[in-house]
Structure formats: structure tokens, C-alpha cells
Amino acid sequence: MPQDTVPLAGHPGDSIVPVILCGGTGSRLWPLSREGYPKQFWPLISAGTMLQETAARARGPGFAAPVVVCGEAHRFLVAEQLREAGIDGARIVLEPEARNSAAAIAAAAVLIGEETPGATLWIMAADAAVQDVPALRQALAIAAAAAGTGRIATFGIRPTMPETGYGYIEVGAPLPGVEGAQQIARFVEKPDAATAERFLQGGRHLWNSGMFVARAATLLAEIAAHAPEVLAAARGAVAEAVRDLGFVRLGPGFVSAPSVSIDTSVMERTQLAAVVPCEPGWSDVGSWSSLWDIAPKDGAGNATKGPVALLDAKRCFVRSEGILAAVIGLEDVVLVVTDDAVLACHRDRAQDVKRMVEKLKAAGQREATEHRRVYRPWGSYEGVALGTRFQVKKINVRPGGKLSLQKHYHRAEHWVVVAGTAMVERDGERILLRENESLYLPLGCVHRLENPGMIPLTLIEVQSGSYLGEDDIIRLEDTYGRV
Amino acid sequence: MPQDTVPLAGHPGDSIVPVILCGGTGSRLWPLSREGYPKQFWPLISAGTMLQETAARARGPGFAAPVVVCGEAHRFLVAEQLREAGIDGARIVLEPEARNSAAAIAAAAVLIGEETPGATLWIMAADAAVQDVPALRQALAIAAAAAGTGRIATFGIRPTMPETGYGYIEVGAPLPGVEGAQQIARFVEKPDAATAERFLQGGRHLWNSGMFVARAATLLAEIAAHAPEVLAAARGAVAEAVRDLGFVRLGPGFVSAPSVSIDTSVMERTQLAAVVPCEPGWSDVGSWSSLWDIAPKDGAGNATKGPVALLDAKRCFVRSEGILAAVIGLEDVVLVVTDDAVLACHRDRAQDVKRMVEKLKAAGQREATEHRRVYRPWGSYEGVALGTRFQVKKINVRPGGKLSLQKHYHRAEHWVVVAGTAMVERDGERILLRENESLYLPLGCVHRLENPGMIPLTLIEVQSGSYLGEDDIIRLEDTYGRV
């Protein structure tokens, strides 16, 4: 654990270690969120991405640097977004394969517990929204106090509407010795509309936010008791873990963990669960409809973002990433426009976006899972024009970024630098290209691109050849271990 | 008139001259149809564009080459689409400014009447759909016979639904001497829904299709009698007309014509109007809703075109020009997706698309009137990527096409040929560029691009500079008279 942290106000002892679960795919927020670049990496509410907002909520005096658990494919995205938000010292734990929340939490608890058995963990998803951070912090102090007495404390959100998309917690008696915390009578699955309405009126049911606070030792003991196979897999994975470029790469044993949620495998079984009722303006932002719920609206109930024009629209959610979106005479419709896919959906059917994504995936549509812009350790690229024998790409290389040393058998490339400076290696020769300079890379030449400068490099690549697939690339050497 | 035509079956005497009015903007079909490239130039129903389909309907034995009346801005589009469809010998009459149908028809009648006073004209809009061409041809033979007796014959379409978007013709007594034609009791403005329903049941009202057949001499006499100012302006414009690159460029006197429709200024006043009732499956395709009416549909009543995915959609019209469009749980919705604008509209509100376009125009949105792809006499170009100090364009030059000799003060250009062959003039030097070859054009150099080959040339242009507006172009010489 980093040494430069100070105790959280009101929390005696060690600082709190935020554990951010960052492995979701958010397919209900398609076409913005896709497997290749899911929900938690997008700015949905404010200027920061969901991950950045989440990390910022658990930062400052009293907090250790966060532990972020994510998939292999997103490791550079996580690192880059944390760096951009000024979050230092984070440990990024890579799952070889997603195994639901129990295994991810178990791995984090093992990792942290090995170093500091008494450490207190604050476990949270990377993709929820919180409007009142001070209220959340107050609840956290109570939860941490409960954790100090050996409890696993959840955050129970007081319902503001008869939501059927969340699980509920029925509160029990006050928790002795920890003011503001209560025992849990029982966990309740997602209710039907009538039950949800009853819960809202009754005042004894809270939304289960999926956030927890507990000591590492408590968590490990309870996982051992209720989900021993999960813990065994997590211990094996941490023992075999490889520290690599600042990442903690869990061992292959991780995939032997049963894919179960922490709720069903541990929380609903343990005797140690407690709940802290609170009203922090929390939402899991699980669908376009829930995003509409919390968005600012015009007089007719429309929430918009981006270049949007409305005529007699009512209670619509319209978001465009760039293309002009015009809506006439529609009510309760979600319209989301990206550069390669458009979704138009009744607001009551927002849950079915997931089904649409599955349908598109089954049909082999690239747009179901991948964006036009593709992220790489060194930056990103996107196709901007495609013909029968040519393709144009815009390539961004971050300062210090370095592509692999490579060659192609079926295409030649023309590079034009339009911003920044490029260092190009071509068949052993090193060439510096400045803005407005270009270079030709004949078919078969061995080449490498690098940004040696201090500002981002943007380059236009015109590919020409009989086959232009991404798989026509022979990697000879790679800084990021991709050879 | 061309000499290589033969009489229309059943029509004694001269061949019929098709007069195609091609000046509309079709703003109710936005975002596909825009001022810069309106409805009549798009394939809406079949593989051919509306103009091509219209011209094809009036082609073959019995027809002279068509006269097409259009705006200056669309002259090369008309020429290219006719050429592509194999329509030879067309005369393209250019209006210096749109002046509604009376003036356009008057100019065509003057032009044709000067050469062949007895010529029979078939006047039609370039943007209507006809499903049963033999039925239309049968009606045409009757209309031509009526025209031969000195009448102006309209085509009255038997209603198939209680349409409120069309004007109606109430039929009178049979026209003596011309079997199948009838006199006109009166013209009726667009009716309300109840009246339209009554018309549909009553069987005495027909849709006014806006197509006419008449001898040039008859038309000229009736326009002289009922709209003398229109005729005077048309005569002046033809007298001053300049024949230029195969176009008939009407003189500036044309703009003094009052902007009136042929219906209100002549047809509703003349004693010579007759109507030929017919059922050719005609539609003016005036809105997305009317396009839905005539489109083939799936079992749930959805009409789709392009990459579209539906889940529980009913009676929707969904069309995409390339971007994936997904619809969930919507009913009676129009969704039209182009590369830079999306329209989502209730099907009952299709008439209000025009209002949306006006609103966008007032807000200065380029997408209201211009497409991303811009057509020029030599071909077309489209922006594919835009940054702060760079821009990437895809340029297509048709065989024989030649851009102006030009220079730029604020940008340098990199050209990469990706298909075909380019002849480039750069500061007096002539350079032949083949596929996969590139050239640098420094800021201020005098240059010209030409396609000397037999296949289309495609070139990627990367512009780099501090100002990238289209107006940074000094034209020194131009084949198309644009200096």
C-alpha cells in the first residue's frame, strides 16, 4: 500500500482501499457502449468518464490508491483514463477472463489482504452515478465503522421511484454500537411493479447498490465459508500473478472460479451483512431510460446531448456523438446516434437493447461489439474512408507511444503527418517527419512508427492494395508484448 | 427536334416531346433530399434515380428526346444522370432562378413551339413514381388524341386511399370524339380527411397528377390568354438564351415571370382542359409517409432499406444510406439515416419535415441544404476527416474531367491516387500519377487535376494549413466557365 495517505475523517486506523470493478460490458447502453469500449469508459453524465468519476469519489485524505479490476483488453484504457484524471499509484488487476463479481472481489481481497490483513476495502462498480458525493462520504464513514466491528456493510439507497430494475434490501433492527447502520432482514430480487410501489410506500426497503465496505480479513473469511471454490481460484490466480508494465496479471487459475455474483454467493448467506441507509443520488445508469431519469430536461421532458433538433418531441432522450439528429412528433423515444450505428427505441423498451445487441452479434455485425475507433496501447486509429482497393485511416499516437515493428504483404502505405512529429523506421533507416511531411512505405518494407515528441501525433494513412484486413500484419517486435 | 424517332403507337402525326420539370427541392424527404442534391436525383423506389425513371417512361418509338428544365446548380447532375441512363439528345434548359411551374412550362413551350408549332408536349415532374407504365402509356395515347383536338389533357389518377395531400379533379361529361377522355367539372384544392373519404367513395373525383399533354400552340395560346406576364417573360428569356456546353441557358428576363403554378394560373381558367382517368399506380412521393405507402413491407408493416435491424417494430419506415440503424418497440415511426444527419419522425407528421428543414436552415445548419458529398462538373468530393489544422477529402474525377487551374494561399495538399490515373499540372510541369502514387502541392503552387483515363479517378487529398475553407481557391482558368 502507498505510504502517502492519511486517515479518512472519522475512520480510525488504516486508510480505505477503493476496489473498483471495471469489467462490465454495459450492452444496454449500445450503441455508445460496446464490448470494445464499454460504458465505464464513456462520459455519460459529466465531462469525466464513469471510471474517472468513480475513482474521483474515492480519492483524497483517508484513501489509499485504488485497485481496479478489469479485463486484459481494457488495460491500457484504464491506465490512460486514470493517468488523465491524475489518479496515481493505482494497481490494475487483469482478469484473464471475466468471472462475475465474487471472483473479482476475492482476487482483490487476497491481493490487498496479503499486504495488509487489517485493510478496509470499499468495493464499487466503475459505472454507477452519484449526484451527492458528501452524502456518500457520510455513509462511507458509517460503513467503515461497521466494517471495523467485523461487518460487511452495504449501502442501501432510499428509493425515489418504484424501480423494478434493482434488487432491494429489507432493513432490520439497528446495528448495535454503530449509529446509522442497520441489520439486514433479507435481500429481495428485482420486484414486479406492484411490489416496487409497495416498497416505495412502506419505507423499509432500500435499493441494493452493489457497493460494500469490509476488512480484507472479514471478506476472505466469509468467501472461504460460503464460496470456497471462488476463494481457492482467486488465491491460485494471485499466487501465479505476473507483475507486468505496472499491471497485476492474474494467473490462469482464475478461470476455474465459478461465475457467481458476490450477492448470491456471499451476501445473502453471511451473518455479518449490515446496511447503511443513505440518499446519495445513486443510479446504476443501467439503461438509456435510467440515464433519462437523472438527466436535466427541457419543459417538454426531453433530455438531449450533442447536435440535436426537436419539433414537438415529448419525454425523449436524444444523444448524438456528432451527426445531426432531428426528431419530429415523437414521445417517450430514445434516439442515440454514433458515427456508425443509430438506435431508436421506445423508452419503456430500454431493457431490450441488450437483446438487440445479442441479435446483431449473432448476425456477425461488427457494430455490435466494436467501435470505428480502435484503442491500442500506443493510442488509437479509426477508418475514415474505405474503397475496393484502398482505405484511409486516422492514426493518433500519444507522446512516447510506439507501434510494433511490422510489415505487410498485401498493402503499401502513404503516411502524412498532420499534427505533431513522427519518428519512422523504414528498412533500418530512421526518418523524422514533421507536420505536413509525408512518407511512402512500399509493400513488404519493415517499418515502425513512434511519437518522440511531447504532443499527440496525428497521421493520415492511405493504404493501397488488394487486401486491406487488419490481419495482414507481421509483428517483428513490440514494446507492449504483442509479438 | 431529333429526326430518328417514329410515331407513338396510336398517335397520328409528330412524335411527343417529353418536358421534364426538374427544379424541385423535395425538402419533405430530408435528410436524403436537400437543395444541393434533391429528391429527383436519388434512387427512391428502384435502382434508377427518379429523374432516370421518369425519362425512361417517356422514351422509345413515338417520343422525341426530352427537354429537361432545371436550375443552374443542377445542370451537370442532370446531364450526367441522363448520360448514365443512356438518354441521348436531351436539351437541358437552365432557369437562372426557380419561378414555379407556369414559367418553366411556358419557356419549354416557346422553345419547342418555335421549332415545331404543331409539336405535342408531355409535361411531367421529374420526381413522381409510376408502377404500371403500360397503363400510363395507354392513358398517354388518349391524352395525345385529346391534345390533337386542341385540348390540354391532364391525367386523373383514380384514388386508392383518402389522400389529403393531393389536389383533386371532379370529372364532367365524356369528351366528344375522344374515347376515354372526359371534360373537367372543376378542380378541387387539397381536401380535409372527411371530404377525401367522400371523394374516394363517390368515384367522381380523381387525383390531379400534375402531368399534362397539349400541343405547343395550344399551350402558348392559353398561357397568353390567362397568364400573359408569364409568357412575356418566357419569350424574352428564350430570345436571350445562350447555348452553352449543350445547355440552353435562359436569359435573365426569366426572373421577371410571376411565380405561379400552371394549375392556378392556366388549368383552372382555361375552357380547354380535359382529363384522362387512369390507374397507373402513380404517387408524387411527396413525403416519407407516401414512400412508405407504396413500399414493399414485412408482415408487421415495416418498410426498410439498407443496413437495418428491427425488434418488435410495427408499420415503420426505416432507411439507412450506410450506418447501421436499429429500432426497438416503435410503431408508425420514420427513421432515415444518412452519413451526416438522422431523422426520426412520427409517420403522421411526415409533412412537418419541411418545417424542420426550415428551422435548421434558419439556425445555419449546413446539413439543412448541403450533403457531405458535393457535386461538381468534373465529378464530386466529400470530406472524410476534419481536424483543427487538417482535412481529408476523397475526390472523384470522371473520365475526361478537369478541375480548374488554381492555387491556395493557406493550405498545402498531399494527393494520393487510389484508383485510376491522374494528370497533374504543378507550376507548369505535367506529371502522370498512377494508382498508389502520390504528390505534394506546396502552399501557393499553381496546379490542376485532370482524369486523362477511361475509368474514374479516385484520389485522397490531405489538406494541411491554418485555414481550410472552400473559399481559399484562386481559379486561374476553368473548362466549365467558373473563373
PDB file of C-alpha atoms in Angstrom, chain B residues 1-117:
ATOM      1  CA  MET B   1     -36.154  18.047 -82.904  1.00  0.00           C
ATOM      2  CA  PRO B   2     -34.240  14.841 -83.499  1.00  0.00           C
ATOM      3  CA  GLN B   3     -35.153  13.051 -86.714  1.00  0.00           C
ATOM      4  CA  ASP B   4     -34.603   9.482 -85.585  1.00  0.00           C
ATOM      5  CA  THR B   5     -37.917   8.993 -83.777  1.00  0.00           C
ATOM      6  CA  VAL B   6     -41.012   7.192 -85.003  1.00  0.00           C
ATOM      7  CA  PRO B   7     -44.651   7.933 -84.146  1.00  0.00           C
ATOM      8  CA  LEU B   8     -46.146   6.775 -80.842  1.00  0.00           C
ATOM      9  CA  ALA B   9     -48.488   3.830 -81.389  1.00  0.00           C
ATOM     10  CA  GLY B  10     -51.986   5.245 -81.831  1.00  0.00           C
ATOM     11  CA  HIS B  11     -50.778   8.835 -82.050  1.00  0.00           C
ATOM     12  CA  PRO B  12     -51.050  10.338 -85.500  1.00  0.00           C
ATOM     13  CA  GLY B  13     -48.525  12.903 -86.622  1.00  0.00           C
ATOM     14  CA  ASP B  14     -45.431  14.245 -84.845  1.00  0.00           C
ATOM     15  CA  SER B  15     -43.667  12.419 -82.049  1.00  0.00           C
ATOM     16  CA  ILE B  16     -44.331  13.540 -78.484  1.00  0.00           C
ATOM     17  CA  VAL B  17     -41.770  15.770 -76.774  1.00  0.00           C
ATOM     18  CA  PRO B  18     -41.362  14.912 -73.074  1.00  0.00           C
ATOM     19  CA  VAL B  19     -40.920  18.050 -70.958  1.00  0.00           C
ATOM     20  CA  ILE B  20     -39.473  17.069 -67.590  1.00  0.00           C
ATOM     21  CA  LEU B  21     -39.691  19.642 -64.797  1.00  0.00           C
ATOM     22  CA  CYS B  22     -36.651  19.028 -62.633  1.00  0.00           C
ATOM     23  CA  GLY B  23     -36.496  22.101 -60.396  1.00  0.00           C
ATOM     24  CA  GLY B  24     -37.958  20.870 -57.083  1.00  0.00           C
ATOM     25  CA  THR B  25     -36.088  20.689 -53.775  1.00  0.00           C
ATOM     26  CA  GLY B  26     -38.104  17.861 -52.165  1.00  0.00           C
ATOM     27  CA  SER B  27     -37.465  19.143 -48.657  1.00  0.00           C
ATOM     28  CA  ARG B  28     -40.095  16.786 -47.166  1.00  0.00           C
ATOM     29  CA  LEU B  29     -37.681  13.970 -47.987  1.00  0.00           C
ATOM     30  CA  TRP B  30     -34.859  15.458 -45.898  1.00  0.00           C
ATOM     31  CA  PRO B  31     -32.234  14.358 -44.881  1.00  0.00           C
ATOM     32  CA  LEU B  32     -31.860  12.359 -48.104  1.00  0.00           C
ATOM     33  CA  SER B  33     -33.183  15.140 -50.335  1.00  0.00           C
ATOM     34  CA  ARG B  34     -31.553  18.559 -49.897  1.00  0.00           C
ATOM     35  CA  GLU B  35     -31.308  21.645 -52.076  1.00  0.00           C
ATOM     36  CA  GLY B  36     -27.809  20.698 -53.160  1.00  0.00           C
ATOM     37  CA  TYR B  37     -28.909  17.221 -54.314  1.00  0.00           C
ATOM     38  CA  PRO B  38     -32.694  16.977 -54.249  1.00  0.00           C
ATOM     39  CA  LYS B  39     -35.135  14.108 -54.389  1.00  0.00           C
ATOM     40  CA  GLN B  40     -35.336  13.713 -58.185  1.00  0.00           C
ATOM     41  CA  PHE B  41     -31.635  12.761 -58.311  1.00  0.00           C
ATOM     42  CA  TRP B  42     -31.964   9.929 -55.760  1.00  0.00           C
ATOM     43  CA  PRO B  43     -32.996   6.326 -56.317  1.00  0.00           C
ATOM     44  CA  LEU B  44     -36.053   6.190 -54.049  1.00  0.00           C
ATOM     45  CA  ILE B  45     -38.001   3.245 -55.412  1.00  0.00           C
ATOM     46  CA  SER B  46     -35.726   1.230 -57.686  1.00  0.00           C
ATOM     47  CA  ALA B  47     -32.102   1.242 -58.822  1.00  0.00           C
ATOM     48  CA  GLY B  48     -32.583   4.238 -61.125  1.00  0.00           C
ATOM     49  CA  THR B  49     -32.976   7.787 -59.854  1.00  0.00           C
ATOM     50  CA  MET B  50     -36.395   9.448 -60.015  1.00  0.00           C
ATOM     51  CA  LEU B  51     -35.209  11.541 -62.976  1.00  0.00           C
ATOM     52  CA  GLN B  52     -33.879   8.481 -64.788  1.00  0.00           C
ATOM     53  CA  GLU B  53     -37.104   6.545 -64.162  1.00  0.00           C
ATOM     54  CA  THR B  54     -39.161   9.492 -65.379  1.00  0.00           C
ATOM     55  CA  ALA B  55     -37.093   9.902 -68.538  1.00  0.00           C
ATOM     56  CA  ALA B  56     -37.241   6.143 -69.192  1.00  0.00           C
ATOM     57  CA  ARG B  57     -41.051   6.240 -69.102  1.00  0.00           C
ATOM     58  CA  ALA B  58     -41.071   8.708 -71.998  1.00  0.00           C
ATOM     59  CA  ARG B  59     -38.552   7.041 -74.238  1.00  0.00           C
ATOM     60  CA  GLY B  60     -38.713   4.846 -77.319  1.00  0.00           C
ATOM     61  CA  PRO B  61     -40.720   4.863 -80.533  1.00  0.00           C
ATOM     62  CA  GLY B  62     -43.062   7.847 -80.675  1.00  0.00           C
ATOM     63  CA  PHE B  63     -41.014  10.045 -78.359  1.00  0.00           C
ATOM     64  CA  ALA B  64     -38.619  12.826 -79.220  1.00  0.00           C
ATOM     65  CA  ALA B  65     -35.621  13.402 -76.962  1.00  0.00           C
ATOM     66  CA  PRO B  66     -36.700  15.087 -73.722  1.00  0.00           C
ATOM     67  CA  VAL B  67     -36.479  18.710 -72.728  1.00  0.00           C
ATOM     68  CA  VAL B  68     -35.446  18.944 -69.087  1.00  0.00           C
ATOM     69  CA  VAL B  69     -35.960  22.221 -67.197  1.00  0.00           C
ATOM     70  CA  CYS B  70     -33.769  22.644 -64.118  1.00  0.00           C
ATOM     71  CA  GLY B  71     -31.774  25.124 -62.055  1.00  0.00           C
ATOM     72  CA  GLU B  72     -28.248  26.225 -62.933  1.00  0.00           C
ATOM     73  CA  ALA B  73     -26.820  24.437 -59.922  1.00  0.00           C
ATOM     74  CA  HIS B  74     -28.017  21.021 -61.073  1.00  0.00           C
ATOM     75  CA  ARG B  75     -27.080  21.178 -64.738  1.00  0.00           C
ATOM     76  CA  PHE B  76     -24.181  18.717 -64.589  1.00  0.00           C
ATOM     77  CA  LEU B  77     -26.163  16.355 -62.385  1.00  0.00           C
ATOM     78  CA  VAL B  78     -28.983  16.233 -64.932  1.00  0.00           C
ATOM     79  CA  ALA B  79     -26.558  15.761 -67.817  1.00  0.00           C
ATOM     80  CA  GLU B  80     -24.656  13.018 -66.010  1.00  0.00           C
ATOM     81  CA  GLN B  81     -27.756  11.109 -64.895  1.00  0.00           C
ATOM     82  CA  LEU B  82     -29.268  11.211 -68.398  1.00  0.00           C
ATOM     83  CA  ARG B  83     -25.958  10.100 -69.913  1.00  0.00           C
ATOM     84  CA  GLU B  84     -25.708   7.261 -67.386  1.00  0.00           C
ATOM     85  CA  ALA B  85     -29.251   6.137 -68.288  1.00  0.00           C
ATOM     86  CA  GLY B  86     -28.401   6.249 -72.000  1.00  0.00           C
ATOM     87  CA  ILE B  87     -30.819   9.111 -72.773  1.00  0.00           C
ATOM     88  CA  ASP B  88     -29.311  10.892 -75.785  1.00  0.00           C
ATOM     89  CA  GLY B  89     -30.077  14.232 -77.355  1.00  0.00           C
ATOM     90  CA  ALA B  90     -31.813  15.755 -74.336  1.00  0.00           C
ATOM     91  CA  ARG B  91     -31.942  19.522 -74.182  1.00  0.00           C
ATOM     92  CA  ILE B  92     -31.299  20.847 -70.696  1.00  0.00           C
ATOM     93  CA  VAL B  93     -32.949  24.219 -70.152  1.00  0.00           C
ATOM     94  CA  LEU B  94     -31.492  26.207 -67.277  1.00  0.00           C
ATOM     95  CA  GLU B  95     -33.564  28.586 -65.181  1.00  0.00           C
ATOM     96  CA  PRO B  96     -31.496  31.446 -63.750  1.00  0.00           C
ATOM     97  CA  GLU B  97     -33.863  31.254 -60.765  1.00  0.00           C
ATOM     98  CA  ALA B  98     -36.819  28.979 -59.937  1.00  0.00           C
ATOM     99  CA  ARG B  99     -40.162  30.597 -60.921  1.00  0.00           C
ATOM    100  CA  ASN B 100     -42.709  27.809 -60.256  1.00  0.00           C
ATOM    101  CA  SER B 101     -44.286  25.610 -62.930  1.00  0.00           C
ATOM    102  CA  ALA B 102     -46.055  28.119 -65.193  1.00  0.00           C
ATOM    103  CA  ALA B 103     -42.848  29.887 -66.217  1.00  0.00           C
ATOM    104  CA  ALA B 104     -40.899  26.645 -66.671  1.00  0.00           C
ATOM    105  CA  ILE B 105     -43.627  25.187 -68.888  1.00  0.00           C
ATOM    106  CA  ALA B 106     -44.002  28.447 -70.812  1.00  0.00           C
ATOM    107  CA  ALA B 107     -40.261  28.532 -71.574  1.00  0.00           C
ATOM    108  CA  ALA B 108     -40.302  24.923 -72.789  1.00  0.00           C
ATOM    109  CA  ALA B 109     -43.401  25.581 -74.928  1.00  0.00           C
ATOM    110  CA  VAL B 110     -41.829  28.680 -76.501  1.00  0.00           C
ATOM    111  CA  LEU B 111     -38.588  26.822 -77.229  1.00  0.00           C
ATOM    112  CA  ILE B 112     -40.281  23.784 -78.782  1.00  0.00           C
ATOM    113  CA  GLY B 113     -43.047  25.811 -80.419  1.00  0.00           C
ATOM    114  CA  GLU B 114     -40.543  27.983 -82.273  1.00  0.00           C
ATOM    115  CA  GLU B 115     -39.138  24.901 -83.970  1.00  0.00           C
ATOM    116  CA  THR B 116     -42.336  22.834 -84.408  1.00  0.00           C
ATOM    117  CA  PRO B 117     -45.532  24.743 -83.666  1.00  0.00           C
TER     118      PRO B 117
END
